[in-house]
Amino acid sequence: MPVIAAQANTIQNTALIGARPVPAQTATAQSAEEKKAARAASLARTDVYVHGASQVAETAVLSLFNSYQDTRGAVAHNQAGTLAAGDFFKVGGSVKRSAIQRAVTSTAKNGWDLYRGKVTLAQAGGRVVGDVSTAAVAGAAGGLASNLAVYGLTKAGAGSVPVMIGGMVASFAVNQVSRRALNHLGVTDAIANTTTQALQALGASKN
Protein backbone atom coordinates (compact mmCIF):
# COMPACT_ATOMS: atom_id res chain seq x y z
CA MET A 1 0.00 0.00 0.00
CA PRO A 2 2.75 2.53 0.74
CA VAL A 3 4.21 1.86 -2.68
CA ILE A 4 0.87 2.55 -4.37
CA ALA A 5 0.42 5.80 -2.40
CA ALA A 6 3.88 6.96 -3.36
CA GLN A 7 3.18 6.24 -7.02
CA ALA A 8 -0.10 8.16 -6.84
CA ASN A 9 1.68 11.20 -5.35
CA THR A 10 4.28 11.02 -8.08
CA ILE A 11 1.60 10.97 -10.78
CA GLN A 12 -0.23 13.94 -9.22
CA ASN A 13 2.93 16.02 -9.01
CA THR A 14 3.96 15.20 -12.55
CA ALA A 15 3.16 17.86 -15.17
CA LEU A 16 0.59 16.79 -17.74
CA ILE A 17 2.00 15.64 -21.03
CA GLY A 18 1.89 18.49 -23.56
CA ALA A 19 1.06 21.14 -20.94
CA ARG A 20 2.99 24.37 -21.11
CA PRO A 21 3.92 25.94 -17.79
CA VAL A 22 3.04 29.63 -17.40
CA PRO A 23 6.24 31.67 -17.26
CA ALA A 24 6.72 33.70 -14.12
CA GLN A 25 7.40 36.80 -16.22
CA THR A 26 3.93 36.63 -17.80
CA ALA A 27 2.24 36.62 -14.41
CA THR A 28 4.40 39.55 -13.32
CA ALA A 29 3.53 41.49 -16.48
CA GLN A 30 -0.17 40.86 -15.93
CA SER A 31 0.11 42.08 -12.37
CA ALA A 32 1.87 45.25 -13.51
CA GLU A 33 -0.79 45.90 -16.14
CA GLU A 34 -3.56 45.45 -13.57
CA LYS A 35 -1.89 47.91 -11.23
CA LYS A 36 -1.45 50.39 -14.07
CA ALA A 37 -5.12 50.07 -15.06
CA ALA A 38 -6.25 50.49 -11.45
CA ARG A 39 -4.10 53.62 -11.07
CA ALA A 40 -5.47 55.07 -14.32
CA ALA A 41 -9.03 54.46 -13.14
CA SER A 42 -8.28 56.09 -9.80
CA LEU A 43 -6.76 59.16 -11.48
CA ALA A 44 -9.76 59.42 -13.82
CA ARG A 45 -12.11 59.45 -10.83
CA THR A 46 -9.95 62.12 -9.19
CA ASP A 47 -10.15 64.18 -12.39
CA VAL A 48 -13.92 64.16 -12.19
CA TYR A 49 -13.86 65.04 -8.50
CA VAL A 50 -11.39 67.92 -8.84
CA HIS A 51 -13.16 69.51 -11.81
CA GLY A 52 -16.61 68.89 -10.33
CA ALA A 53 -15.68 70.34 -6.95
CA SER A 54 -14.13 73.37 -8.62
CA GLN A 55 -17.24 73.93 -10.74
CA VAL A 56 -19.57 73.70 -7.75
CA ALA A 57 -17.38 76.02 -5.69
CA GLU A 58 -17.20 78.64 -8.44
CA THR A 59 -20.80 78.61 -9.65
CA ALA A 60 -22.67 77.96 -6.41
CA VAL A 61 -20.90 78.25 -3.07
CA LEU A 62 -18.58 81.18 -3.73
CA SER A 63 -21.08 83.01 -5.96
CA LEU A 64 -23.74 82.85 -3.25
CA PHE A 65 -21.25 84.03 -0.65
CA ASN A 66 -20.20 86.93 -2.85
CA SER A 67 -23.78 87.94 -3.58
CA TYR A 68 -24.46 87.99 0.16
CA GLN A 69 -21.40 90.13 0.85
CA ASP A 70 -22.25 92.52 -1.99
CA THR A 71 -25.83 92.93 -0.78
CA ARG A 72 -24.86 93.34 2.85
CA GLY A 73 -22.47 96.14 1.92
CA ALA A 74 -25.07 97.84 -0.26
CA VAL A 75 -27.69 97.63 2.51
CA ALA A 76 -25.25 99.11 5.03
CA HIS A 77 -24.50 102.08 2.76
CA ASN A 78 -28.16 102.59 2.03
CA GLN A 79 -29.18 102.52 5.72
CA ALA A 80 -26.48 105.06 6.49
CA GLY A 81 -27.84 107.30 3.78
CA THR A 82 -24.53 107.33 1.92
CA LEU A 83 -25.54 105.31 -1.15
CA ALA A 84 -25.29 107.87 -3.93
CA ALA A 85 -25.11 107.42 -7.70
CA GLY A 86 -21.32 107.25 -7.62
CA ASP A 87 -21.43 104.45 -5.05
CA PHE A 88 -23.07 102.13 -7.55
CA PHE A 89 -19.76 101.78 -9.34
CA LYS A 90 -17.63 101.28 -6.23
CA VAL A 91 -17.26 97.54 -6.67
CA GLY A 92 -13.58 97.16 -5.86
CA GLY A 93 -14.33 94.83 -2.96
CA SER A 94 -16.41 92.57 -5.20
CA VAL A 95 -13.70 92.47 -7.86
CA LYS A 96 -10.95 91.69 -5.36
CA ARG A 97 -12.95 88.99 -3.60
CA SER A 98 -13.98 87.27 -6.84
CA ALA A 99 -10.46 87.40 -8.26
CA ILE A 100 -8.85 85.90 -5.17
CA GLN A 101 -11.40 83.12 -4.91
CA ARG A 102 -11.15 82.21 -8.59
CA ALA A 103 -7.35 82.26 -8.39
CA VAL A 104 -7.51 79.57 -5.68
CA THR A 105 -10.01 77.31 -7.46
CA SER A 106 -8.48 77.73 -10.90
CA THR A 107 -4.96 77.11 -9.61
CA ALA A 108 -6.12 73.91 -7.91
CA LYS A 109 -7.89 72.66 -11.05
CA ASN A 110 -5.17 73.56 -13.53
CA GLY A 111 -2.44 72.51 -11.14
CA TRP A 112 -3.99 69.05 -11.08
CA ASP A 113 -4.16 68.99 -14.90
CA LEU A 114 -0.50 70.03 -14.97
CA TYR A 115 0.40 67.17 -12.64
CA ARG A 116 -1.54 64.78 -14.88
CA GLY A 117 0.38 66.00 -17.91
CA LYS A 118 -2.73 67.29 -19.67
CA VAL A 119 -1.41 70.84 -19.95
CA THR A 120 1.95 72.55 -19.91
CA LEU A 121 3.04 75.02 -17.27
CA ALA A 122 2.43 77.90 -19.68
CA GLN A 123 -1.04 76.62 -20.54
CA ALA A 124 -1.94 76.21 -16.87
CA GLY A 125 -0.78 79.75 -16.13
CA GLY A 126 -2.73 81.11 -19.09
CA ARG A 127 -5.91 79.38 -17.98
CA VAL A 128 -5.59 80.74 -14.47
CA VAL A 129 -5.17 84.29 -15.77
CA GLY A 130 -8.17 83.85 -18.07
CA ASP A 131 -10.34 82.52 -15.26
CA VAL A 132 -9.32 85.25 -12.83
CA SER A 133 -9.92 87.99 -15.41
CA THR A 134 -13.39 86.66 -16.14
CA ALA A 135 -14.19 86.37 -12.45
CA ALA A 136 -13.09 89.95 -11.83
CA VAL A 137 -15.38 91.34 -14.54
CA ALA A 138 -18.30 89.15 -13.43
CA GLY A 139 -17.72 90.18 -9.82
CA ALA A 140 -17.86 93.85 -10.78
CA ALA A 141 -21.10 93.29 -12.68
CA GLY A 142 -22.61 91.39 -9.76
CA GLY A 143 -21.63 94.10 -7.28
CA LEU A 144 -23.16 96.80 -9.47
CA ALA A 145 -26.38 94.81 -9.86
CA SER A 146 -26.63 94.32 -6.11
CA ASN A 147 -26.23 98.03 -5.44
CA LEU A 148 -28.87 98.95 -8.00
CA ALA A 149 -31.31 96.33 -6.69
CA VAL A 150 -30.93 97.40 -3.07
CA TYR A 151 -31.32 101.06 -3.95
CA GLY A 152 -34.38 100.47 -6.13
CA LEU A 153 -36.15 98.15 -3.69
CA THR A 154 -35.47 100.47 -0.77
CA LYS A 155 -36.87 103.45 -2.67
CA ALA A 156 -39.92 101.35 -3.50
CA GLY A 157 -40.54 100.81 0.21
CA ALA A 158 -39.62 97.11 0.40
CA GLY A 159 -38.77 95.61 3.78
CA SER A 160 -35.32 94.53 4.87
CA VAL A 161 -35.82 90.85 3.99
CA PRO A 162 -37.10 91.47 0.42
CA VAL A 163 -34.31 93.99 -0.09
CA MET A 164 -31.68 91.47 1.02
CA ILE A 165 -33.12 88.68 -1.10
CA GLY A 166 -33.55 90.95 -4.12
CA GLY A 167 -29.99 92.18 -3.87
CA MET A 168 -28.59 88.66 -3.59
CA VAL A 169 -30.66 87.37 -6.51
CA ALA A 170 -29.60 90.30 -8.70
CA SER A 171 -25.93 89.90 -7.81
CA PHE A 172 -25.91 86.13 -8.30
CA ALA A 173 -27.83 86.21 -11.59
CA VAL A 174 -25.79 88.98 -13.19
CA ASN A 175 -22.53 87.38 -12.03
CA GLN A 176 -23.45 84.06 -13.65
CA VAL A 177 -24.76 85.63 -16.85
CA SER A 178 -21.65 87.80 -17.19
CA ARG A 179 -19.30 84.87 -16.70
CA ARG A 180 -21.13 82.70 -19.21
CA ALA A 181 -21.31 85.52 -21.73
CA LEU A 182 -17.56 86.12 -21.50
CA ASN A 183 -16.91 82.41 -21.94
CA HIS A 184 -19.36 82.15 -24.85
CA LEU A 185 -17.87 85.16 -26.62
CA GLY A 186 -14.40 83.64 -26.31
CA VAL A 187 -13.03 86.40 -24.09
CA THR A 188 -11.78 83.98 -21.45
CA ASP A 189 -10.08 81.76 -24.02
CA ALA A 190 -8.54 84.77 -25.76
CA ILE A 191 -6.99 85.99 -22.51
CA ALA A 192 -5.82 82.48 -21.66
CA ASN A 193 -4.24 81.94 -25.10
CA THR A 194 -2.53 85.34 -25.11
CA THR A 195 -1.10 84.72 -21.64
CA THR A 196 0.01 81.21 -22.61
CA GLN A 197 1.86 82.53 -25.65
CA ALA A 198 3.53 85.20 -23.53
CA LEU A 199 4.63 82.62 -20.95
CA GLN A 200 5.92 80.30 -23.68
CA ALA A 201 7.92 83.14 -25.24
CA LEU A 202 9.31 84.04 -21.82
CA GLY A 203 10.34 80.46 -21.20
CA ALA A 204 11.98 80.22 -24.63
CA SER A 205 13.96 83.41 -24.07
CA LYS A 206 15.31 82.08 -20.77
CA ASN A 207 16.46 78.89 -22.44
mmCIF file of N, CA, C and O in Angstrom, residues 117-167:
data_model
loop_
_atom_site.group_PDB
_atom_site.id
_atom_site.type_symbol
_atom_site.label_atom_id
_atom_site.label_comp_id
_atom_site.label_asym_id
_atom_site.label_seq_id
_atom_site.Cartn_x
_atom_site.Cartn_y
_atom_site.Cartn_z
ATOM 1 N N GLY A 117 -0.254 65.906 -16.600
ATOM 2 C CA GLY A 117 0.379 66.003 -17.908
ATOM 3 C C GLY A 117 -0.568 66.400 -19.025
ATOM 4 O O GLY A 117 -0.246 66.271 -20.203
ATOM 5 N N LYS A 118 -1.742 66.894 -18.665
ATOM 6 C CA LYS A 118 -2.728 67.285 -19.673
ATOM 7 C C LYS A 118 -2.452 68.666 -20.245
ATOM 8 O O LYS A 118 -2.911 68.986 -21.346
ATOM 9 N N VAL A 119 -1.756 69.500 -19.492
ATOM 10 C CA VAL A 119 -1.408 70.842 -19.948
ATOM 11 C C VAL A 119 0.035 71.130 -19.572
ATOM 12 O O VAL A 119 0.611 70.483 -18.691
ATOM 13 N N THR A 120 0.612 72.097 -20.263
ATOM 14 C CA THR A 120 1.955 72.546 -19.912
ATOM 15 C C THR A 120 1.865 73.616 -18.826
ATOM 16 O O THR A 120 0.775 74.100 -18.498
ATOM 17 N N LEU A 121 3.010 73.986 -18.292
ATOM 18 C CA LEU A 121 3.036 75.021 -17.266
ATOM 19 C C LEU A 121 2.512 76.345 -17.820
ATOM 20 O O LEU A 121 1.766 77.061 -17.150
ATOM 21 N N ALA A 122 2.893 76.659 -19.060
ATOM 22 C CA ALA A 122 2.431 77.899 -19.685
ATOM 23 C C ALA A 122 0.922 77.875 -19.900
ATOM 24 O O ALA A 122 0.232 78.875 -19.677
ATOM 25 N N GLN A 123 0.405 76.741 -20.334
ATOM 26 C CA GLN A 123 -1.039 76.623 -20.540
ATOM 27 C C GLN A 123 -1.804 76.740 -19.226
ATOM 28 O O GLN A 123 -2.855 77.383 -19.166
ATOM 29 N N ALA A 124 -1.290 76.112 -18.184
ATOM 30 C CA ALA A 124 -1.937 76.205 -16.874
ATOM 31 C C ALA A 124 -1.967 77.650 -16.392
ATOM 32 O O ALA A 124 -2.993 78.138 -15.904
ATOM 33 N N GLY A 125 -0.841 78.345 -16.542
ATOM 34 C CA GLY A 125 -0.780 79.747 -16.134
ATOM 35 C C GLY A 125 -1.733 80.611 -16.937
ATOM 36 O O GLY A 125 -2.406 81.497 -16.391
ATOM 37 N N GLY A 126 -1.816 80.351 -18.240
ATOM 38 C CA GLY A 126 -2.725 81.114 -19.087
ATOM 39 C C GLY A 126 -4.174 80.910 -18.704
ATOM 40 O O GLY A 126 -4.966 81.858 -18.679
ATOM 41 N N ARG A 127 -4.528 79.673 -18.382
ATOM 42 C CA ARG A 127 -5.908 79.380 -17.985
ATOM 43 C C ARG A 127 -6.268 80.062 -16.671
ATOM 44 O O ARG A 127 -7.384 80.553 -16.502
ATOM 45 N N VAL A 128 -5.330 80.088 -15.753
ATOM 46 C CA VAL A 128 -5.593 80.741 -14.466
ATOM 47 C C VAL A 128 -5.841 82.233 -14.674
ATOM 48 O O VAL A 128 -6.780 82.810 -14.112
ATOM 49 N N VAL A 129 -5.001 82.859 -15.500
ATOM 50 C CA VAL A 129 -5.168 84.291 -15.774
ATOM 51 C C VAL A 129 -6.507 84.553 -16.459
ATOM 52 O O VAL A 129 -7.221 85.507 -16.129
ATOM 53 N N GLY A 130 -6.887 83.695 -17.400
ATOM 54 C CA GLY A 130 -8.167 83.852 -18.074
ATOM 55 C C GLY A 130 -9.329 83.716 -17.115
ATOM 56 O O GLY A 130 -10.286 84.499 -17.158
ATOM 57 N N ASP A 131 -9.268 82.727 -16.237
ATOM 58 C CA ASP A 131 -10.345 82.516 -15.262
ATOM 59 C C ASP A 131 -10.459 83.686 -14.287
ATOM 60 O O ASP A 131 -11.561 84.142 -13.970
ATOM 61 N N VAL A 132 -9.308 84.155 -13.803
ATOM 62 C CA VAL A 132 -9.316 85.249 -12.834
ATOM 63 C C VAL A 132 -9.843 86.538 -13.472
ATOM 64 O O VAL A 132 -10.610 87.285 -12.849
ATOM 65 N N SER A 133 -9.448 86.787 -14.708
ATOM 66 C CA SER A 133 -9.916 87.989 -15.406
ATOM 67 C C SER A 133 -11.430 87.961 -15.578
ATOM 68 O O SER A 133 -12.125 88.962 -15.357
ATOM 69 N N THR A 134 -11.946 86.811 -15.974
ATOM 70 C CA THR A 134 -13.391 86.657 -16.140
ATOM 71 C C THR A 134 -14.122 86.844 -14.816
ATOM 72 O O THR A 134 -15.160 87.510 -14.749
ATOM 73 N N ALA A 135 -13.571 86.252 -13.766
ATOM 74 C CA ALA A 135 -14.192 86.365 -12.445
ATOM 75 C C ALA A 135 -14.213 87.814 -11.965
ATOM 76 O O ALA A 135 -15.183 88.247 -11.331
ATOM 77 N N ALA A 136 -13.163 88.557 -12.252
ATOM 78 C CA ALA A 136 -13.094 89.950 -11.825
ATOM 79 C C ALA A 136 -14.182 90.784 -12.497
ATOM 80 O O ALA A 136 -14.871 91.587 -11.848
ATOM 81 N N VAL A 137 -14.352 90.593 -13.808
ATOM 82 C CA VAL A 137 -15.378 91.341 -14.539
ATOM 83 C C VAL A 137 -16.771 90.940 -14.058
ATOM 84 O O VAL A 137 -17.652 91.781 -13.839
ATOM 85 N N ALA A 138 -16.995 89.625 -13.895
ATOM 86 C CA ALA A 138 -18.296 89.147 -13.434
ATOM 87 C C ALA A 138 -18.583 89.628 -12.015
ATOM 88 O O ALA A 138 -19.728 89.952 -11.677
ATOM 89 N N GLY A 139 -17.549 89.683 -11.180
ATOM 90 C CA GLY A 139 -17.717 90.182 -9.822
ATOM 91 C C GLY A 139 -18.124 91.644 -9.801
ATOM 92 O O GLY A 139 -18.972 92.059 -9.001
ATOM 93 N N ALA A 140 -17.507 92.429 -10.684
ATOM 94 C CA ALA A 140 -17.857 93.849 -10.775
ATOM 95 C C ALA A 140 -19.311 94.015 -11.214
ATOM 96 O O ALA A 140 -20.059 94.828 -10.665
ATOM 97 N N ALA A 141 -19.721 93.213 -12.194
ATOM 98 C CA ALA A 141 -21.105 93.288 -12.681
ATOM 99 C C ALA A 141 -22.087 92.869 -11.587
ATOM 100 O O ALA A 141 -23.138 93.495 -11.409
ATOM 101 N N GLY A 142 -21.740 91.836 -10.843
ATOM 102 C CA GLY A 142 -22.611 91.390 -9.759
ATOM 103 C C GLY A 142 -22.725 92.422 -8.653
ATOM 104 O O GLY A 142 -23.810 92.649 -8.111
ATOM 105 N N GLY A 143 -21.612 93.060 -8.309
ATOM 106 C CA GLY A 143 -21.633 94.097 -7.282
ATOM 107 C C GLY A 143 -22.479 95.291 -7.698
ATOM 108 O O GLY A 143 -23.239 95.845 -6.893
ATOM 109 N N LEU A 144 -22.364 95.685 -8.956
ATOM 110 C CA LEU A 144 -23.162 96.800 -9.467
ATOM 111 C C LEU A 144 -24.655 96.456 -9.440
ATOM 112 O O LEU A 144 -25.484 97.268 -9.022
ATOM 113 N N ALA A 145 -24.976 95.228 -9.854
ATOM 114 C CA ALA A 145 -26.379 94.807 -9.865
ATOM 115 C C ALA A 145 -26.962 94.786 -8.461
ATOM 116 O O ALA A 145 -28.120 95.168 -8.252
ATOM 117 N N SER A 146 -26.167 94.357 -7.493
ATOM 118 C CA SER A 146 -26.633 94.323 -6.106
ATOM 119 C C SER A 146 -26.920 95.726 -5.592
ATOM 120 O O SER A 146 -27.955 95.970 -4.951
ATOM 121 N N ASN A 147 -26.029 96.653 -5.875
ATOM 122 C CA ASN A 147 -26.231 98.035 -5.439
ATOM 123 C C ASN A 147 -27.503 98.635 -6.029
ATOM 124 O O ASN A 147 -28.294 99.290 -5.334
ATOM 125 N N LEU A 148 -27.688 98.405 -7.327
ATOM 126 C CA LEU A 148 -28.870 98.947 -7.996
ATOM 127 C C LEU A 148 -30.158 98.329 -7.448
ATOM 128 O O LEU A 148 -31.155 99.028 -7.241
ATOM 129 N N ALA A 149 -30.118 97.009 -7.202
ATOM 130 C CA ALA A 149 -31.315 96.333 -6.695
ATOM 131 C C ALA A 149 -31.677 96.822 -5.296
ATOM 132 O O ALA A 149 -32.850 97.090 -4.998
ATOM 133 N N VAL A 150 -30.681 96.941 -4.438
ATOM 134 C CA VAL A 150 -30.929 97.400 -3.067
ATOM 135 C C VAL A 150 -31.470 98.826 -3.075
ATOM 136 O O VAL A 150 -32.437 99.142 -2.366
ATOM 137 N N TYR A 151 -30.868 99.676 -3.878
ATOM 138 C CA TYR A 151 -31.315 101.060 -3.948
ATOM 139 C C TYR A 151 -32.749 101.146 -4.463
ATOM 140 O O TYR A 151 -33.606 101.843 -3.898
ATOM 141 N N GLY A 152 -33.051 100.415 -5.546
ATOM 142 C CA GLY A 152 -34.385 100.469 -6.127
ATOM 143 C C GLY A 152 -35.454 99.894 -5.212
ATOM 144 O O GLY A 152 -36.535 100.484 -5.065
ATOM 145 N N LEU A 153 -35.170 98.759 -4.583
ATOM 146 C CA LEU A 153 -36.147 98.147 -3.691
ATOM 147 C C LEU A 153 -36.388 98.993 -2.449
ATOM 148 O O LEU A 153 -37.517 99.086 -1.953
ATOM 149 N N THR A 154 -35.325 99.613 -1.951
ATOM 150 C CA THR A 154 -35.474 100.472 -0.769
ATOM 151 C C THR A 154 -36.329 101.687 -1.098
ATOM 152 O O THR A 154 -37.212 102.082 -0.321
ATOM 153 N N LYS A 155 -36.077 102.291 -2.248
ATOM 154 C CA LYS A 155 -36.871 103.450 -2.674
ATOM 155 C C LYS A 155 -38.337 103.071 -2.899
ATOM 156 O O LYS A 155 -39.237 103.903 -2.727
ATOM 157 N N ALA A 156 -38.548 101.805 -3.269
ATOM 158 C CA ALA A 156 -39.921 101.345 -3.502
ATOM 159 C C ALA A 156 -40.637 100.993 -2.208
ATOM 160 O O ALA A 156 -41.814 100.637 -2.224
ATOM 161 N N GLY A 157 -39.938 101.077 -1.080
ATOM 162 C CA GLY A 157 -40.543 100.815 0.212
ATOM 163 C C GLY A 157 -40.535 99.361 0.636
ATOM 164 O O GLY A 157 -41.281 98.966 1.535
ATOM 165 N N ALA A 158 -39.694 98.530 0.029
ATOM 166 C CA ALA A 158 -39.622 97.114 0.396
ATOM 167 C C ALA A 158 -38.990 96.952 1.774
ATOM 168 O O ALA A 158 -38.178 97.781 2.215
ATOM 169 N N GLY A 159 -39.344 95.879 2.463
ATOM 170 C CA GLY A 159 -38.772 95.607 3.777
ATOM 171 C C GLY A 159 -37.347 95.096 3.681
ATOM 172 O O GLY A 159 -36.822 94.845 2.588
ATOM 173 N N SER A 160 -36.729 94.927 4.834
ATOM 174 C CA SER A 160 -35.322 94.529 4.870
ATOM 175 C C SER A 160 -35.078 93.146 4.257
ATOM 176 O O SER A 160 -34.088 92.935 3.553
ATOM 177 N N VAL A 161 -35.995 92.209 4.527
ATOM 178 C CA VAL A 161 -35.821 90.848 3.991
ATOM 179 C C VAL A 161 -35.952 90.833 2.469
ATOM 180 O O VAL A 161 -35.083 90.275 1.776
ATOM 181 N N PRO A 162 -37.008 91.421 1.884
ATOM 182 C CA PRO A 162 -37.096 91.465 0.418
ATOM 183 C C PRO A 162 -35.925 92.200 -0.223
ATOM 184 O O PRO A 162 -35.463 91.813 -1.302
ATOM 185 N N VAL A 163 -35.457 93.247 0.444
ATOM 186 C CA VAL A 163 -34.312 93.987 -0.094
ATOM 187 C C VAL A 163 -33.072 93.092 -0.130
ATOM 188 O O VAL A 163 -32.339 93.060 -1.128
ATOM 189 N N MET A 164 -32.846 92.352 0.949
ATOM 190 C CA MET A 164 -31.684 91.466 1.023
ATOM 191 C C MET A 164 -31.768 90.367 -0.025
ATOM 192 O O MET A 164 -30.791 90.077 -0.729
ATOM 193 N N ILE A 165 -32.947 89.760 -0.124
ATOM 194 C CA ILE A 165 -33.124 88.683 -1.096
ATOM 195 C C ILE A 165 -32.999 89.209 -2.525
ATOM 196 O O ILE A 165 -32.334 88.598 -3.378
ATOM 197 N N GLY A 166 -33.618 90.363 -2.773
ATOM 198 C CA GLY A 166 -33.550 90.946 -4.116
ATOM 199 C C GLY A 166 -32.134 91.293 -4.513
ATOM 200 O O GLY A 166 -31.729 91.070 -5.663
ATOM 201 N N GLY A 167 -31.377 91.843 -3.573
ATOM 202 C CA GLY A 167 -29.987 92.184 -3.867
ATOM 203 C C GLY A 167 -29.146 90.959 -4.155
ATOM 204 O O GLY A 167 -28.316 90.954 -5.076
#
